PDB file of C-alpha atoms in Angstrom:
ATOM      1  CA  MET A   1     -27.593 -15.424  -9.293  1.00 42.00           C
ATOM      2  CA  LYS A   2     -28.854 -18.227 -10.378  1.00 40.00           C
ATOM      3  CA  ASN A   3     -30.101 -20.301  -8.476  1.00 42.00           C
ATOM      4  CA  LYS A   4     -30.520 -17.395  -5.898  1.00 43.00           C
ATOM      5  CA  ASN A   5     -33.649 -16.512  -4.001  1.00 44.00           C
ATOM      6  CA  VAL A   6     -33.398 -12.768  -3.526  1.00 46.00           C
ATOM      7  CA  TRP A   7     -35.722 -11.115  -1.201  1.00 45.00           C
ATOM      8  CA  PHE A   8     -36.731  -7.683   0.356  1.00 42.00           C
ATOM      9  CA  HIS A   9     -38.928  -6.973   3.328  1.00 42.00           C
ATOM     10  CA  PRO A  10     -40.317  -3.988   2.638  1.00 39.00           C
ATOM     11  CA  VAL A  11     -42.021  -3.003   5.994  1.00 38.00           C
ATOM     12  CA  ARG A  12     -42.127  -0.544   8.315  1.00 37.00           C
ATOM     13  CA  GLN A  13     -38.509  -0.848  10.185  1.00 39.00           C
ATOM     14  CA  PRO A  14     -39.744  -0.858  13.517  1.00 40.00           C
ATOM     15  CA  ALA A  15     -41.077  -4.956  13.118  1.00 37.00           C
ATOM     16  CA  ARG A  16     -38.354  -6.008  12.344  1.00 40.00           C
ATOM     17  CA  ARG A  17     -35.653  -3.954  13.881  1.00 45.00           C
ATOM     18  CA  GLN A  18     -36.712  -0.945  16.862  1.00 38.00           C
ATOM     19  CA  ILE A  19     -39.270  -2.734  18.792  1.00 34.00           C
ATOM     20  CA  ALA A  20     -35.738  -5.591  20.373  1.00 40.00           C
ATOM     21  CA  ALA A  21     -33.174  -3.271  20.456  1.00 38.00           C
ATOM     22  CA  TRP A  22     -34.900  -1.482  23.199  1.00 32.00           C
ATOM     23  CA  SER A  23     -35.966  -4.998  25.044  1.00 35.00           C
ATOM     24  CA  LEU A  24     -34.142  -7.081  26.091  1.00 30.00           C
ATOM     25  CA  LEU A  25     -31.935  -8.560  22.910  1.00 36.00           C
ATOM     26  CA  ARG A  26     -31.486 -11.856  23.374  1.00 38.00           C
ATOM     27  CA  LEU A  27     -28.996 -13.879  20.765  1.00 37.00           C
ATOM     28  CA  LEU A  28     -29.740 -17.094  20.636  1.00 34.00           C
ATOM     29  CA  VAL A  29     -27.204 -19.739  19.178  1.00 39.00           C
ATOM     30  CA  ALA A  30     -28.792 -22.911  18.539  1.00 34.00           C
ATOM     31  CA  PHE A  31     -27.961 -25.813  18.769  1.00 30.00           C
ATOM     32  CA  HIS A  32     -30.071 -28.995  17.843  1.00 28.00           C
ATOM     33  CA  VAL A  33     -29.747 -33.149  18.136  1.00 25.00           C
ATOM     34  CA  VAL A  34     -25.949 -31.787  18.112  1.00 28.00           C
ATOM     35  CA  LEU A  35     -26.926 -30.925  22.227  1.00 25.00           C
ATOM     36  CA  THR A  36     -25.412 -33.959  24.480  1.00 25.00           C
ATOM     37  CA  ALA A  37     -26.091 -34.709  28.691  1.00 26.00           C
ATOM     38  CA  THR A  38     -22.650 -33.231  29.472  1.00 27.00           C
ATOM     39  CA  ALA A  39     -24.186 -29.869  28.231  1.00 32.00           C
ATOM     40  CA  ALA A  40     -27.012 -29.262  29.496  1.00 32.00           C
ATOM     41  CA  THR A  41     -25.915 -30.435  32.736  1.00 32.00           C
ATOM     42  CA  SER A  42     -22.669 -28.747  33.195  1.00 36.00           C
ATOM     43  CA  PRO A  43     -22.623 -25.853  35.714  1.00 37.00           C
ATOM     44  CA  THR A  44     -21.287 -23.320  34.293  1.00 40.00           C
ATOM     45  CA  GLY A  45     -23.927 -23.992  31.480  1.00 43.00           C
ATOM     46  CA  PRO A  46     -26.504 -21.725  30.355  1.00 43.00           C
ATOM     47  CA  LYS A  47     -29.548 -23.046  32.629  1.00 45.00           C
ATOM     48  CA  ASN A  48     -32.087 -21.429  29.659  1.00 51.00           C
ATOM     49  CA  THR A  49     -33.599 -24.401  27.682  1.00 50.00           C
ATOM     50  CA  SER A  50     -36.802 -23.393  24.709  1.00 51.00           C
ATOM     51  CA  GLU A  51     -38.706 -26.290  25.805  1.00 56.00           C
ATOM     52  CA  GLY A  52     -39.904 -28.419  23.389  1.00 60.00           C
ATOM     53  CA  THR A  53     -37.882 -26.629  20.215  1.00 66.00           C
ATOM     54  CA  GLY A  54     -34.847 -28.977  20.788  1.00 70.00           C
ATOM     55  CA  SER A  55     -32.702 -25.546  20.341  1.00 80.00           C
ATOM     56  CA  LYS A  56     -30.715 -23.276  23.998  1.00 83.00           C
ATOM     57  CA  LEU A  57     -29.879 -20.039  25.443  1.00 86.00           C
ATOM     58  CA  MET A  58     -26.304 -19.998  24.413  1.00 86.00           C
ATOM     59  CA  LEU A  59     -25.240 -16.357  25.150  1.00 88.00           C
ATOM     60  CA  ASP A  60     -27.572 -13.449  27.022  1.00 91.00           C
ATOM     61  CA  ILE A  61     -25.832 -10.050  26.213  1.00 92.00           C
ATOM     62  CA  PRO A  62     -28.461  -7.163  28.164  1.00 91.00           C
ATOM     63  CA  PRO A  63     -28.275  -3.642  27.934  1.00 92.00           C
ATOM     64  CA  GLY A  64     -27.199  -2.174  31.017  1.00 91.00           C
ATOM     65  CA  PRO A  65     -26.094   1.389  32.043  1.00 91.00           C
ATOM     66  CA  GLY A  66     -23.921   3.302  29.244  1.00 90.00           C
ATOM     67  CA  ASN A  67     -24.944   0.267  27.533  1.00 92.00           C
ATOM     68  CA  PRO A  68     -28.298   0.384  25.846  1.00 92.00           C
ATOM     69  CA  ARG A  69     -28.898  -2.176  23.135  1.00 93.00           C
ATOM     70  CA  ASN A  70     -26.953  -5.258  21.779  1.00 93.00           C
ATOM     71  CA  SER A  71     -27.829  -5.947  18.566  1.00 93.00           C
ATOM     72  CA  GLU A  72     -27.551  -7.318  14.916  1.00 92.00           C
ATOM     73  CA  GLY A  73     -24.214  -9.730  14.813  1.00 94.00           C
ATOM     74  CA  ALA A  74     -22.534 -12.999  12.936  1.00 96.00           C
ATOM     75  CA  PHE A  75     -20.718 -15.911  13.936  1.00 97.00           C
ATOM     76  CA  LEU A  76     -18.087 -17.516  12.194  1.00 98.00           C
ATOM     77  CA  ASP A  77     -16.302 -20.716  12.342  1.00 97.00           C
ATOM     78  CA  LEU A  78     -12.269 -20.593  12.953  1.00 98.00           C
ATOM     79  CA  LYS A  79      -9.903 -23.007  11.805  1.00 97.00           C
ATOM     80  CA  ASP A  80      -9.369 -24.356  15.504  1.00 97.00           C
ATOM     81  CA  GLY A  81     -12.737 -25.419  16.375  1.00 97.00           C
ATOM     82  CA  ARG A  82     -13.255 -22.275  17.813  1.00 97.00           C
ATOM     83  CA  ILE A  83     -16.356 -19.375  17.071  1.00 97.00           C
ATOM     84  CA  LEU A  84     -15.781 -15.983  16.963  1.00 98.00           C
ATOM     85  CA  PHE A  85     -18.850 -13.711  16.771  1.00 97.00           C
ATOM     86  CA  ILE A  86     -19.021 -10.217  16.460  1.00 97.00           C
ATOM     87  CA  TYR A  87     -21.870  -7.946  17.356  1.00 97.00           C
ATOM     88  CA  SER A  88     -23.028  -4.377  17.415  1.00 96.00           C
ATOM     89  CA  ARG A  89     -22.899  -2.390  20.978  1.00 95.00           C
ATOM     90  CA  PHE A  90     -24.574   0.639  21.415  1.00 92.00           C
ATOM     91  CA  GLU A  91     -23.414   3.301  24.077  1.00 89.00           C
ATOM     92  CA  ASP A  92     -24.679   6.200  25.480  1.00 83.00           C
ATOM     93  CA  SER A  93     -24.416   9.670  22.763  1.00 70.00           C
ATOM     94  CA  PRO A  94     -25.248  12.714  25.287  1.00 60.00           C
ATOM     95  CA  HIS A  95     -25.166  15.242  21.768  1.00 54.00           C
ATOM     96  CA  LEU A  96     -27.851  12.830  20.623  1.00 54.00           C
ATOM     97  CA  VAL A  97     -31.204  13.910  19.933  1.00 47.00           C
ATOM     98  CA  GLY A  98     -33.723  11.137  20.231  1.00 51.00           C
ATOM     99  CA  ARG A  99     -34.154   7.509  22.088  1.00 68.00           C
ATOM    100  CA  PRO A 100     -30.859   6.237  23.304  1.00 73.00           C
ATOM    101  CA  GLY A 101     -29.556   3.112  21.225  1.00 79.00           C
ATOM    102  CA  ALA A 102     -31.108   4.778  17.880  1.00 82.00           C
ATOM    103  CA  ASP A 103     -30.164   3.231  14.886  1.00 82.00           C
ATOM    104  CA  HIS A 104     -27.302   6.492  14.310  1.00 83.00           C
ATOM    105  CA  ALA A 105     -26.494   6.265  17.754  1.00 85.00           C
ATOM    106  CA  LYS A 106     -22.616   5.818  18.782  1.00 88.00           C
ATOM    107  CA  ALA A 107     -21.718   1.934  18.685  1.00 91.00           C
ATOM    108  CA  ARG A 108     -18.537  -0.401  18.161  1.00 94.00           C
ATOM    109  CA  LEU A 109     -18.094  -4.115  16.668  1.00 97.00           C
ATOM    110  CA  ALA A 110     -17.368  -6.011  19.871  1.00 97.00           C
ATOM    111  CA  ALA A 111     -16.255  -9.637  19.639  1.00 97.00           C
ATOM    112  CA  ARG A 112     -16.622 -12.576  21.676  1.00 97.00           C
ATOM    113  CA  PHE A 113     -14.720 -16.272  21.035  1.00 97.00           C
ATOM    114  CA  SER A 114     -15.848 -19.321  22.726  1.00 97.00           C
ATOM    115  CA  GLY A 115     -14.115 -22.945  22.505  1.00 96.00           C
ATOM    116  CA  ASP A 116     -16.775 -25.094  23.358  1.00 95.00           C
ATOM    117  CA  GLY A 117     -18.808 -25.036  21.158  1.00 94.00           C
ATOM    118  CA  GLY A 118     -21.201 -22.211  22.887  1.00 94.00           C
ATOM    119  CA  GLU A 119     -21.489 -23.307  26.282  1.00 93.00           C
ATOM    120  CA  THR A 120     -19.465 -20.369  27.302  1.00 95.00           C
ATOM    121  CA  TRP A 121     -17.977 -17.109  25.999  1.00 96.00           C
ATOM    122  CA  SER A 122     -14.930 -14.677  26.511  1.00 96.00           C
ATOM    123  CA  LYS A 123     -15.571 -11.525  27.045  1.00 95.00           C
ATOM    124  CA  ASP A 124     -15.492  -8.272  24.403  1.00 95.00           C
ATOM    125  CA  THR A 125     -12.534  -7.139  22.209  1.00 96.00           C
ATOM    126  CA  ILE A 126     -12.880  -4.059  21.263  1.00 96.00           C
ATOM    127  CA  ILE A 127     -12.882  -4.848  16.856  1.00 94.00           C
ATOM    128  CA  THR A 128     -13.189  -1.102  15.596  1.00 93.00           C
ATOM    129  CA  THR A 129     -14.950   2.609  16.973  1.00 92.00           C
ATOM    130  CA  PRO A 130     -16.504   5.483  15.383  1.00 90.00           C
ATOM    131  CA  GLU A 131     -13.683   7.776  16.632  1.00 90.00           C
ATOM    132  CA  GLU A 132     -11.583   5.605  14.734  1.00 90.00           C
ATOM    133  CA  ASP A 133     -12.908   6.957  11.112  1.00 89.00           C
ATOM    134  CA  LYS A 134     -14.563  10.343  12.762  1.00 87.00           C
ATOM    135  CA  ALA A 135     -17.604   8.740  12.445  1.00 89.00           C
ATOM    136  CA  MET A 136     -20.988   8.060  13.907  1.00 86.00           C
ATOM    137  CA  ASN A 137     -20.799   4.779  14.462  1.00 90.00           C
ATOM    138  CA  VAL A 138     -20.502   1.033  12.970  1.00 94.00           C
ATOM    139  CA  MET A 139     -23.178  -2.092  13.479  1.00 94.00           C
ATOM    140  CA  ASP A 140     -24.144  -4.620  11.369  1.00 95.00           C
ATOM    141  CA  VAL A 141     -21.326  -7.312  10.700  1.00 97.00           C
ATOM    142  CA  SER A 142     -21.397 -10.062   7.892  1.00 97.00           C
ATOM    143  CA  LEU A 143     -18.437 -12.021   8.753  1.00 98.00           C
ATOM    144  CA  LEU A 144     -16.888 -14.760   5.726  1.00 97.00           C
ATOM    145  CA  ARG A 145     -13.817 -16.809   4.955  1.00 97.00           C
ATOM    146  CA  MET A 146     -11.983 -15.183   2.260  1.00 97.00           C
ATOM    147  CA  GLN A 147     -10.476 -16.991  -0.810  1.00 96.00           C
ATOM    148  CA  ASN A 148      -7.058 -16.668   0.449  1.00 96.00           C
ATOM    149  CA  GLY A 149      -7.833 -18.169   4.340  1.00 97.00           C
ATOM    150  CA  ASP A 150      -8.727 -15.007   5.607  1.00 98.00           C
ATOM    151  CA  ILE A 151     -11.657 -13.622   7.799  1.00 98.00           C
ATOM    152  CA  GLY A 152     -13.375 -10.925   6.150  1.00 98.00           C
ATOM    153  CA  MET A 153     -16.031  -8.680   7.691  1.00 98.00           C
ATOM    154  CA  PHE A 154     -18.567  -6.186   6.128  1.00 98.00           C
ATOM    155  CA  TYR A 155     -19.906  -3.240   8.607  1.00 97.00           C
ATOM    156  CA  ASN A 156     -21.312  -0.471   7.833  1.00 96.00           C
ATOM    157  CA  LEU A 157     -19.198   2.622   8.559  1.00 95.00           C
ATOM    158  CA  ARG A 158     -21.729   6.208   9.582  1.00 92.00           C
ATOM    159  CA  ARG A 159     -19.786   9.403   8.719  1.00 90.00           C
ATOM    160  CA  SER A 160     -22.748  10.958   8.623  1.00 85.00           C
ATOM    161  CA  TRP A 161     -26.462  11.685   7.178  1.00 82.00           C
ATOM    162  CA  LEU A 162     -25.025  12.287   3.627  1.00 85.00           C
ATOM    163  CA  ASP A 163     -22.825   9.233   3.983  1.00 91.00           C
ATOM    164  CA  LEU A 164     -23.023   5.512   5.117  1.00 93.00           C
ATOM    165  CA  ARG A 165     -20.869   2.939   3.227  1.00 96.00           C
ATOM    166  CA  PRO A 166     -20.259  -0.813   3.787  1.00 97.00           C
ATOM    167  CA  GLN A 167     -16.368  -1.197   4.397  1.00 97.00           C
ATOM    168  CA  LEU A 168     -14.078  -4.874   4.839  1.00 98.00           C
ATOM    169  CA  ARG A 169     -11.518  -5.350   6.322  1.00 97.00           C
ATOM    170  CA  ARG A 170      -8.958  -8.564   7.154  1.00 98.00           C
ATOM    171  CA  SER A 171      -7.834 -11.084   9.356  1.00 98.00           C
ATOM    172  CA  SER A 172      -4.876 -12.897   7.925  1.00 97.00           C
ATOM    173  CA  ASP A 173      -4.797 -14.575  12.322  1.00 97.00           C
ATOM    174  CA  GLU A 174      -8.267 -15.719  13.141  1.00 97.00           C
ATOM    175  CA  GLY A 175      -9.422 -12.941  14.092  1.00 96.00           C
ATOM    176  CA  LEU A 176      -6.938 -11.363  16.514  1.00 95.00           C
ATOM    177  CA  THR A 177      -6.140  -8.456  14.403  1.00 96.00           C
ATOM    178  CA  TRP A 178      -7.213  -6.715  11.860  1.00 96.00           C
ATOM    179  CA  GLY A 179      -6.164  -4.782   8.221  1.00 96.00           C
ATOM    180  CA  GLN A 180      -7.188  -1.767   6.933  1.00 94.00           C
ATOM    181  CA  PRO A 181     -10.208  -0.770   5.595  1.00 94.00           C
ATOM    182  CA  VAL A 182     -11.360  -1.297   1.822  1.00 94.00           C
ATOM    183  CA  GLN A 183     -15.291   1.026   1.024  1.00 94.00           C
ATOM    184  CA  CYS A 184     -17.131  -1.304  -1.003  1.00 96.00           C
ATOM    185  CA  ILE A 185     -19.375   1.665  -2.519  1.00 96.00           C
ATOM    186  CA  PRO A 186     -17.351   4.316  -4.347  1.00 90.00           C
ATOM    187  CA  VAL A 187     -19.954   7.288  -4.350  1.00 92.00           C
ATOM    188  CA  ALA A 188     -20.946   8.896  -1.063  1.00 91.00           C
ATOM    189  CA  GLY A 189     -24.970   7.673  -0.166  1.00 92.00           C
ATOM    190  CA  TYR A 190     -27.362   6.371   2.743  1.00 92.00           C
ATOM    191  CA  TRP A 191     -26.482   2.809   1.947  1.00 95.00           C
ATOM    192  CA  VAL A 192     -27.705   0.421   4.425  1.00 94.00           C
ATOM    193  CA  VAL A 193     -26.450  -3.134   3.996  1.00 95.00           C
ATOM    194  CA  LEU A 194     -27.531  -5.045   7.318  1.00 94.00           C
ATOM    195  CA  ASN A 195     -25.644  -7.861   9.109  1.00 95.00           C
ATOM    196  CA  ASP A 196     -25.048 -11.258   7.475  1.00 94.00           C
ATOM    197  CA  ARG A 197     -26.050 -10.832   4.103  1.00 95.00           C
ATOM    198  CA  ILE A 198     -22.206 -11.241   2.328  1.00 96.00           C
ATOM    199  CA  VAL A 199     -22.766 -13.993   0.171  1.00 96.00           C
ATOM    200  CA  ARG A 200     -19.911 -16.040  -2.652  1.00 97.00           C
ATOM    201  CA  LEU A 201     -21.618 -17.334  -5.470  1.00 97.00           C
ATOM    202  CA  SER A 202     -20.256 -20.634  -7.108  1.00 96.00           C
ATOM    203  CA  SER A 203     -18.060 -18.968  -9.421  1.00 97.00           C
ATOM    204  CA  GLY A 204     -16.152 -16.569  -6.187  1.00 97.00           C
ATOM    205  CA  ARG A 205     -17.734 -14.136  -6.724  1.00 97.00           C
ATOM    206  CA  LEU A 206     -19.581 -11.880  -3.505  1.00 98.00           C
ATOM    207  CA  VAL A 207     -22.533 -10.463  -3.387  1.00 97.00           C
ATOM    208  CA  LEU A 208     -23.425  -7.058  -1.668  1.00 97.00           C
ATOM    209  CA  PRO A 209     -27.106  -6.130  -1.030  1.00 96.00           C
ATOM    210  CA  THR A 210     -28.014  -2.502   0.225  1.00 96.00           C
ATOM    211  CA  ASN A 211     -30.914  -0.209   0.457  1.00 94.00           C
ATOM    212  CA  LEU A 212     -29.900   3.580  -1.106  1.00 93.00           C
ATOM    213  CA  HIS A 213     -32.233   5.702   0.942  1.00 89.00           C
ATOM    214  CA  ARG A 214     -32.478   9.145  -0.872  1.00 84.00           C
ATOM    215  CA  GLN A 215     -31.579  13.118   0.386  1.00 81.00           C
ATOM    216  CA  ARG A 216     -34.715  14.353   0.826  1.00 73.00           C
ATOM    217  CA  ILE A 217     -34.524  18.179   2.198  1.00 71.00           C
ATOM    218  CA  GLU A 218     -31.166  20.110   1.713  1.00 70.00           C
ATOM    219  CA  PHE A 219     -29.443  19.923   5.226  1.00 63.00           C
ATOM    220  CA  THR A 220     -25.837  19.176   7.464  1.00 63.00           C
ATOM    221  CA  ALA A 221     -23.694  16.082   7.826  1.00 60.00           C
ATOM    222  CA  ALA A 222     -24.705  17.844  11.282  1.00 61.00           C
ATOM    223  CA  GLU A 223     -28.497  17.467  11.757  1.00 63.00           C
ATOM    224  CA  PRO A 224     -29.531  15.067  14.868  1.00 61.00           C
ATOM    225  CA  ASP A 225     -32.210  13.077  13.581  1.00 62.00           C
ATOM    226  CA  ALA A 226     -32.807  13.498   9.702  1.00 59.00           C
ATOM    227  CA  TRP A 227     -34.276  10.163  10.285  1.00 58.00           C
ATOM    228  CA  GLY A 228     -36.942  11.266  12.192  1.00 57.00           C
ATOM    229  CA  SER A 229     -36.552  14.481  10.636  1.00 59.00           C
ATOM    230  CA  LYS A 230     -37.593  12.841   7.160  1.00 66.00           C
ATOM    231  CA  LYS A 231     -35.072  14.568   5.113  1.00 77.00           C
ATOM    232  CA  VAL A 232     -33.298  10.925   4.642  1.00 77.00           C
ATOM    233  CA  ASP A 233     -36.100   9.019   2.528  1.00 82.00           C
ATOM    234  CA  SER A 234     -37.106   5.422   4.480  1.00 83.00           C
ATOM    235  CA  ARG A 235     -38.688   4.299   1.146  1.00 86.00           C
ATOM    236  CA  GLY A 236     -35.640   2.327   0.528  1.00 88.00           C
ATOM    237  CA  ILE A 237     -33.992   1.691  -3.295  1.00 90.00           C
ATOM    238  CA  ALA A 238     -32.763  -1.776  -3.816  1.00 94.00           C
ATOM    239  CA  PHE A 239     -29.147  -2.227  -5.236  1.00 95.00           C
ATOM    240  CA  PHE A 240     -26.875  -4.664  -5.811  1.00 96.00           C
ATOM    241  CA  PHE A 241     -22.857  -4.659  -4.980  1.00 96.00           C
ATOM    242  CA  LEU A 242     -20.242  -7.406  -7.327  1.00 97.00           C
ATOM    243  CA  SER A 243     -17.489  -8.264  -6.363  1.00 97.00           C
ATOM    244  CA  ASP A 244     -14.638 -10.581  -8.666  1.00 97.00           C
ATOM    245  CA  ASP A 245     -11.878 -10.037  -6.792  1.00 97.00           C
ATOM    246  CA  ASP A 246     -12.691 -11.336  -3.544  1.00 97.00           C
ATOM    247  CA  GLY A 247     -13.830  -7.955  -1.710  1.00 96.00           C
ATOM    248  CA  ARG A 248     -11.197  -5.829  -3.245  1.00 95.00           C
ATOM    249  CA  THR A 249     -13.192  -4.020  -6.091  1.00 96.00           C
ATOM    250  CA  TRP A 250     -17.037  -3.856  -6.015  1.00 97.00           C
ATOM    251  CA  ARG A 251     -18.592  -3.027  -9.145  1.00 96.00           C
ATOM    252  CA  GLU A 252     -23.051  -1.637  -9.052  1.00 95.00           C
ATOM    253  CA  ALA A 253     -25.208  -4.755 -10.766  1.00 95.00           C
ATOM    254  CA  PRO A 254     -27.364  -3.586 -13.171  1.00 93.00           C
ATOM    255  CA  GLY A 255     -30.606  -2.487 -12.242  1.00 87.00           C
ATOM    256  CA  PHE A 256     -31.728  -1.828  -9.231  1.00 87.00           C
ATOM    257  CA  GLY A 257     -35.322  -2.842  -7.821  1.00 88.00           C
ATOM    258  CA  THR A 258     -38.360  -0.461  -5.976  1.00 84.00           C
ATOM    259  CA  ILE A 259     -42.363  -0.387  -4.784  1.00 83.00           C
ATOM    260  CA  SER A 260     -44.012   1.550  -7.460  1.00 79.00           C
ATOM    261  CA  VAL A 261     -46.763   1.424  -4.372  1.00 75.00           C
ATOM    262  CA  PRO A 262     -47.774   5.676  -4.268  1.00 75.00           C
ATOM    263  CA  TYR A 263     -48.278   5.396  -0.682  1.00 78.00           C
ATOM    264  CA  THR A 264     -45.701   3.262   0.826  1.00 82.00           C
ATOM    265  CA  LYS A 265     -43.445   4.765   3.499  1.00 80.00           C
ATOM    266  CA  THR A 266     -40.814   1.956   3.056  1.00 85.00           C
ATOM    267  CA  GLY A 267     -40.410   1.088  -0.262  1.00 83.00           C
ATOM    268  CA  LEU A 268     -37.234  -1.744  -0.200  1.00 83.00           C
ATOM    269  CA  GLN A 269     -35.720  -2.388   2.723  1.00 83.00           C
ATOM    270  CA  GLU A 270     -32.887  -4.812   4.193  1.00 82.00           C
ATOM    271  CA  SER A 271     -32.661  -6.491   1.257  1.00 85.00           C
ATOM    272  CA  GLY A 272     -31.076 -10.075   0.581  1.00 83.00           C
ATOM    273  CA  VAL A 273     -29.699 -13.230  -1.113  1.00 84.00           C
TER     274      VAL A 273
END
C-alpha cells in the first residue's frame, strides 16, 4: 500500500460515534465554491448555512418516533448525474437491552437520490433489512464503483455477538436493484468495518480495513449486550483484507496491528486507509 496513509483511532468509542448517535444527527454535504446564488435562494432548498465556512446543510435526517438514530452513510455519483446516498436507519427494538439506537440495535439500509446536486432528495427506499438474514442489524455502508461499471455496496451484517462480517452486494442498474451478497471475510468473528472505508489502489486491488474484537467470556449467540457486559473485548485488533478480482474473492493481508499498552480500553478501532 505504497503512498497510502494507514490510520487508526485508539480512542474511546463514545468520542466519535455514540455521542452523535443519540443526539440530532445532521448529515452534512459540503459544497464550497460551486454553490450558486440560485441554490442559495431556492424556495425548496435548505435554509441553513454555516457562515464563514463556504458550506451549506443540504440534508437533515433527524430521529423521530420509532426511529432513534440515523447515521453512517456513503455517497456516490451516478452515471446520469444524480447522487446516491445510503445510510443506516435505526428502529426501536423492544427486545433490546440497553439504549435505543445502540450500535447493536435494529437497523436497515435506506437509500435517497438527488437529481439537482444535493438541493433536494427523494424519500427513503429501503435497500436491505436484518430480517432477510435473521440478523440483529445491517449498517456502516461504503459505496464504490466497480471495474465493470456496477455499484458496489459494502455493509456490516451483524448476525450475533459471535458473527459480525462485511458483505458486498452489486447493482447493475444504478442502485435500483441489488444482487446477492458476497461475504468478504470467510471466518466468523466480530469484524467491524466502518462506513466509507473501502478503497481501490492504483493496481485495481481492493483494500478492506477491519478491526477484530475477541470473545472474552463464554456466552451464547442470544446474549443481549455482550459489549456492555464486556464479554466481547473492546480492544480492537487491526486487520486488512484484499481482493484482486474486484470483490469476488478475498484474502487476509499479512500482518496485523495492536497497541502494546497494558491499560488500553480500546486497542485499535475504526481503522482506515
